């Protein structure tokens, strides 16, 4: 365990039996294997105790409320600063901008963090060094307990504060090193992905874990939790107890990367502080003769925490392997340590950015019914003296030349003529030069016009291209039934 984890956090006093599983750093002996077996055989629930960081929580925790994102009034200074940086604007129905666009590209005042993290325009701000620094500075100016140079952690706490995932403490504390309970972490994940709506309390869940303000949200993720209600392992003692980093990673990987979890090879990764402990429950007779005893998962986790050198249960180890492939952990996992608030937001953001349940989209503003955002208009064509300068009004036939343009094209056409035809064209040009010398004047220079220097044909200043039809009116010596341009 890390040296900064020096205290033991015990949230609830057991009603059936109390087991103190103390950290070796505290010099207290852990419950022995035989004692654990005796307790589970007696049907006793167990409280899982985890080494937690030395941290003094500051302020008074605010009430846990749930309002649409655009209607939130918490952290007003932080909210105003982020709105300015992210170019979020007020509307008749709330707000619009990169945080207020749903996956269909429509304006959504009741948006979620999960959706926002699939908007490429928002991710640009998070990935830009300059923009993320601005966002972090705004967060540090809002909270009194963030270190000045800890910009990354400040950004995560700003996300929590803006999206109101978990309540801050008043007057202005983020408490980034505060540890989370299991029901608290479950509620945070649920609120990050669920639009505000009326929810119905699950009475069976409340009976299993006891009453808590977090229940209404945590109940939505019970199927993804490592400790479950089916084995009674998620109960009043454990739901209100401190969650380990391994459990938090398991919940996120199980919820958003179930396919990866199902096919992961436990031998595909190695760690400095973790190994696959296999079926610990069966080895320790928490499952005996195929029968799963009540609370077996909570006992299995307790044993693993007390004996980290023996490894952790395979399912938790698989979660570490998948999490490493997603960049949530490195070779050093600290899997048996308590999860802090800032770590929880970091895990959540990194997981949501990569999950494929929502297709990534790109929108700076959301569409509003009746006020659709118009795409930029195409540049208008320049019309000079009746001529379309883009030549879009000229449609060539399938057998007509569509290659070179300008003088190169004329020269190519000229070279393709027979010697007799070339002589005829030369004569025509010479006659035209004599009759209309002004057509053959180079006006590209800002100085006085230069005399014509070669056999070239340009567009006359009148804007009209002269045409001569031989054999008809406008006869020019040199040929019959020809059209010269």
JSON list of N, CA and C in Angstrom, two decimals, residues 1-2 24 30 271-278 280 283-284 300-313 317 320 333-337:
[
{"chain": "A", "resi": 1, "resn": "UNK", "atom": "N", "xyz": [0.83, -1.19, 0.00]},
{"chain": "A", "resi": 1, "resn": "UNK", "atom": "CA", "xyz": [0.00, 0.00, 0.00]},
{"chain": "A", "resi": 1, "resn": "UNK", "atom": "C", "xyz": [0.86, 1.24, 0.00]},
{"chain": "A", "resi": 2, "resn": "UNK", "atom": "N", "xyz": [0.34, 2.29, -0.54]},
{"chain": "A", "resi": 2, "resn": "UNK", "atom": "CA", "xyz": [1.07, 3.55, -0.57]},
{"chain": "A", "resi": 2, "resn": "UNK", "atom": "C", "xyz": [1.25, 4.10, 0.83]},
{"chain": "A", "resi": 24, "resn": "UNK", "atom": "N", "xyz": [-1.91, -3.38, 8.15]},
{"chain": "A", "resi": 24, "resn": "UNK", "atom": "CA", "xyz": [-0.68, -3.76, 8.80]},
{"chain": "A", "resi": 24, "resn": "UNK", "atom": "C", "xyz": [0.14, -2.53, 9.17]},
{"chain": "A", "resi": 30, "resn": "UNK", "atom": "N", "xyz": [-4.74, -8.77, 11.40]},
{"chain": "A", "resi": 30, "resn": "UNK", "atom": "CA", "xyz": [-5.95, -9.00, 10.62]},
{"chain": "A", "resi": 30, "resn": "UNK", "atom": "C", "xyz": [-6.65, -10.25, 11.11]},
{"chain": "A", "resi": 271, "resn": "UNK", "atom": "N", "xyz": [1.27, -6.72, -13.74]},
{"chain": "A", "resi": 271, "resn": "UNK", "atom": "CA", "xyz": [1.28, -5.55, -12.88]},
{"chain": "A", "resi": 271, "resn": "UNK", "atom": "C", "xyz": [2.34, -5.70, -11.80]},
{"chain": "A", "resi": 272, "resn": "UNK", "atom": "N", "xyz": [2.77, -4.57, -11.27]},
{"chain": "A", "resi": 272, "resn": "UNK", "atom": "CA", "xyz": [3.76, -4.59, -10.20]},
{"chain": "A", "resi": 272, "resn": "UNK", "atom": "C", "xyz": [3.15, -4.98, -8.86]},
{"chain": "A", "resi": 273, "resn": "UNK", "atom": "N", "xyz": [1.86, -4.73, -8.70]},
{"chain": "A", "resi": 273, "resn": "UNK", "atom": "CA", "xyz": [1.24, -4.90, -7.38]},
{"chain": "A", "resi": 273, "resn": "UNK", "atom": "C", "xyz": [-0.03, -5.73, -7.43]},
{"chain": "A", "resi": 274, "resn": "UNK", "atom": "N", "xyz": [-0.23, -6.49, -8.47]},
{"chain": "A", "resi": 274, "resn": "UNK", "atom": "CA", "xyz": [-1.46, -7.28, -8.57]},
{"chain": "A", "resi": 274, "resn": "UNK", "atom": "C", "xyz": [-1.21, -8.55, -9.39]},
{"chain": "A", "resi": 275, "resn": "UNK", "atom": "N", "xyz": [-1.89, -9.59, -9.00]},
{"chain": "A", "resi": 275, "resn": "UNK", "atom": "CA", "xyz": [-1.85, -10.83, -9.79]},
{"chain": "A", "resi": 275, "resn": "UNK", "atom": "C", "xyz": [-3.19, -11.53, -9.66]},
{"chain": "A", "resi": 276, "resn": "UNK", "atom": "N", "xyz": [-3.44, -12.44, -10.58]},
{"chain": "A", "resi": 276, "resn": "UNK", "atom": "CA", "xyz": [-4.70, -13.19, -10.58]},
{"chain": "A", "resi": 276, "resn": "UNK", "atom": "C", "xyz": [-4.67, -14.21, -9.46]},
{"chain": "A", "resi": 277, "resn": "UNK", "atom": "N", "xyz": [-5.57, -14.03, -8.49]},
{"chain": "A", "resi": 277, "resn": "UNK", "atom": "CA", "xyz": [-5.63, -14.96, -7.36]},
{"chain": "A", "resi": 277, "resn": "UNK", "atom": "C", "xyz": [-6.55, -16.13, -7.59]},
{"chain": "A", "resi": 278, "resn": "UNK", "atom": "N", "xyz": [-7.21, -16.16, -8.76]},
{"chain": "A", "resi": 278, "resn": "UNK", "atom": "CA", "xyz": [-8.09, -17.28, -9.08]},
{"chain": "A", "resi": 278, "resn": "UNK", "atom": "C", "xyz": [-9.37, -17.27, -8.27]},
{"chain": "A", "resi": 280, "resn": "UNK", "atom": "N", "xyz": [-10.72, -17.47, -5.26]},
{"chain": "A", "resi": 280, "resn": "UNK", "atom": "CA", "xyz": [-10.39, -17.36, -3.84]},
{"chain": "A", "resi": 280, "resn": "UNK", "atom": "C", "xyz": [-11.54, -17.88, -2.98]},
{"chain": "A", "resi": 283, "resn": "UNK", "atom": "N", "xyz": [-11.34, -21.59, -2.73]},
{"chain": "A", "resi": 283, "resn": "UNK", "atom": "CA", "xyz": [-10.13, -21.99, -1.98]},
{"chain": "A", "resi": 283, "resn": "UNK", "atom": "C", "xyz": [-10.31, -21.78, -0.49]},
{"chain": "A", "resi": 284, "resn": "UNK", "atom": "N", "xyz": [-10.98, -20.72, -0.11]},
{"chain": "A", "resi": 284, "resn": "UNK", "atom": "CA", "xyz": [-11.16, -20.40, 1.31]},
{"chain": "A", "resi": 284, "resn": "UNK", "atom": "C", "xyz": [-12.48, -20.94, 1.87]},
{"chain": "A", "resi": 300, "resn": "UNK", "atom": "N", "xyz": [-14.73, -12.84, 0.35]},
{"chain": "A", "resi": 300, "resn": "UNK", "atom": "CA", "xyz": [-13.66, -13.04, -0.62]},
{"chain": "A", "resi": 300, "resn": "UNK", "atom": "C", "xyz": [-12.83, -11.77, -0.79]},
{"chain": "A", "resi": 301, "resn": "UNK", "atom": "N", "xyz": [-13.50, -10.62, -0.91]},
{"chain": "A", "resi": 301, "resn": "UNK", "atom": "CA", "xyz": [-12.80, -9.35, -1.06]},
{"chain": "A", "resi": 301, "resn": "UNK", "atom": "C", "xyz": [-12.02, -9.02, 0.21]},
{"chain": "A", "resi": 302, "resn": "UNK", "atom": "N", "xyz": [-12.59, -9.30, 1.36]},
{"chain": "A", "resi": 302, "resn": "UNK", "atom": "CA", "xyz": [-11.90, -9.07, 2.62]},
{"chain": "A", "resi": 302, "resn": "UNK", "atom": "C", "xyz": [-10.60, -9.87, 2.68]},
{"chain": "A", "resi": 303, "resn": "UNK", "atom": "N", "xyz": [-10.68, -11.14, 2.32]},
{"chain": "A", "resi": 303, "resn": "UNK", "atom": "CA", "xyz": [-9.48, -11.98, 2.34]},
{"chain": "A", "resi": 303, "resn": "UNK", "atom": "C", "xyz": [-8.42, -11.44, 1.39]},
{"chain": "A", "resi": 304, "resn": "UNK", "atom": "N", "xyz": [-8.84, -11.01, 0.18]},
{"chain": "A", "resi": 304, "resn": "UNK", "atom": "CA", "xyz": [-7.89, -10.51, -0.81]},
{"chain": "A", "resi": 304, "resn": "UNK", "atom": "C", "xyz": [-7.19, -9.24, -0.31]},
{"chain": "A", "resi": 305, "resn": "UNK", "atom": "N", "xyz": [-7.94, -8.36, 0.34]},
{"chain": "A", "resi": 305, "resn": "UNK", "atom": "CA", "xyz": [-7.35, -7.12, 0.86]},
{"chain": "A", "resi": 305, "resn": "UNK", "atom": "C", "xyz": [-6.35, -7.42, 1.98]},
{"chain": "A", "resi": 306, "resn": "UNK", "atom": "N", "xyz": [-6.66, -8.41, 2.81]},
{"chain": "A", "resi": 306, "resn": "UNK", "atom": "CA", "xyz": [-5.75, -8.78, 3.90]},
{"chain": "A", "resi": 306, "resn": "UNK", "atom": "C", "xyz": [-4.52, -9.53, 3.40]},
{"chain": "A", "resi": 307, "resn": "UNK", "atom": "N", "xyz": [-4.66, -10.19, 2.26]},
{"chain": "A", "resi": 307, "resn": "UNK", "atom": "CA", "xyz": [-3.57, -11.01, 1.73]},
{"chain": "A", "resi": 307, "resn": "UNK", "atom": "C", "xyz": [-3.29, -10.63, 0.27]},
{"chain": "A", "resi": 308, "resn": "UNK", "atom": "N", "xyz": [-2.85, -9.40, 0.02]},
{"chain": "A", "resi": 308, "resn": "UNK", "atom": "CA", "xyz": [-2.67, -8.93, -1.36]},
{"chain": "A", "resi": 308, "resn": "UNK", "atom": "C", "xyz": [-1.64, -9.73, -2.16]},
{"chain": "A", "resi": 309, "resn": "UNK", "atom": "N", "xyz": [-0.68, -10.35, -1.46]},
{"chain": "A", "resi": 309, "resn": "UNK", "atom": "CA", "xyz": [0.34, -11.13, -2.19]},
{"chain": "A", "resi": 309, "resn": "UNK", "atom": "C", "xyz": [-0.25, -12.40, -2.80]},
{"chain": "A", "resi": 310, "resn": "UNK", "atom": "N", "xyz": [-1.41, -12.82, -2.31]},
{"chain": "A", "resi": 310, "resn": "UNK", "atom": "CA", "xyz": [-2.07, -14.00, -2.88]},
{"chain": "A", "resi": 310, "resn": "UNK", "atom": "C", "xyz": [-2.89, -13.66, -4.12]},
{"chain": "A", "resi": 311, "resn": "UNK", "atom": "N", "xyz": [-3.00, -12.37, -4.42]},
{"chain": "A", "resi": 311, "resn": "UNK", "atom": "CA", "xyz": [-3.74, -11.95, -5.61]},
{"chain": "A", "resi": 311, "resn": "UNK", "atom": "C", "xyz": [-5.17, -11.55, -5.29]},
{"chain": "A", "resi": 312, "resn": "UNK", "atom": "N", "xyz": [-5.87, -11.14, -6.31]},
{"chain": "A", "resi": 312, "resn": "UNK", "atom": "CA", "xyz": [-7.27, -10.74, -6.14]},
{"chain": "A", "resi": 312, "resn": "UNK", "atom": "C", "xyz": [-8.16, -11.62, -7.01]},
{"chain": "A", "resi": 313, "resn": "UNK", "atom": "N", "xyz": [-9.45, -11.68, -6.72]},
{"chain": "A", "resi": 313, "resn": "UNK", "atom": "CA", "xyz": [-10.34, -12.56, -7.48]},
{"chain": "A", "resi": 313, "resn": "UNK", "atom": "C", "xyz": [-10.23, -12.32, -8.98]},
{"chain": "A", "resi": 317, "resn": "UNK", "atom": "N", "xyz": [-9.45, -8.99, -11.30]},
{"chain": "A", "resi": 317, "resn": "UNK", "atom": "CA", "xyz": [-8.18, -8.91, -12.04]},
{"chain": "A", "resi": 317, "resn": "UNK", "atom": "C", "xyz": [-8.45, -8.64, -13.52]},
{"chain": "A", "resi": 320, "resn": "UNK", "atom": "N", "xyz": [-8.87, -5.04, -14.06]},
{"chain": "A", "resi": 320, "resn": "UNK", "atom": "CA", "xyz": [-7.59, -4.31, -14.09]},
{"chain": "A", "resi": 320, "resn": "UNK", "atom": "C", "xyz": [-6.93, -4.41, -15.46]},
{"chain": "A", "resi": 333, "resn": "UNK", "atom": "N", "xyz": [-1.27, -0.47, -9.84]},
{"chain": "A", "resi": 333, "resn": "UNK", "atom": "CA", "xyz": [-2.73, -0.25, -9.83]},
{"chain": "A", "resi": 333, "resn": "UNK", "atom": "C", "xyz": [-3.25, 0.30, -8.51]},
{"chain": "A", "resi": 334, "resn": "UNK", "atom": "N", "xyz": [-2.56, 0.01, -7.38]},
{"chain": "A", "resi": 334, "resn": "UNK", "atom": "CA", "xyz": [-3.07, 0.36, -6.05]},
{"chain": "A", "resi": 334, "resn": "UNK", "atom": "C", "xyz": [-4.51, -0.13, -5.89]},
{"chain": "A", "resi": 335, "resn": "UNK", "atom": "N", "xyz": [-4.75, -1.34, -6.34]},
{"chain": "A", "resi": 335, "resn": "UNK", "atom": "CA", "xyz": [-6.11, -1.86, -6.45]},
{"chain": "A", "resi": 335, "resn": "UNK", "atom": "C", "xyz": [-6.83, -1.97, -5.11]},
{"chain": "A", "resi": 336, "resn": "UNK", "atom": "N", "xyz": [-6.06, -2.19, -4.02]},
{"chain": "A", "resi": 336, "resn": "UNK", "atom": "CA", "xyz": [-6.70, -2.42, -2.72]},
{"chain": "A", "resi": 336, "resn": "UNK", "atom": "C", "xyz": [-6.84, -1.16, -1.90]},
{"chain": "A", "resi": 337, "resn": "UNK", "atom": "N", "xyz": [-6.50, -0.02, -2.48]},
{"chain": "A", "resi": 337, "resn": "UNK", "atom": "CA", "xyz": [-6.61, 1.24, -1.77]},
{"chain": "A", "resi": 337, "resn": "UNK", "atom": "C", "xyz": [-7.99, 1.87, -1.97]}
]
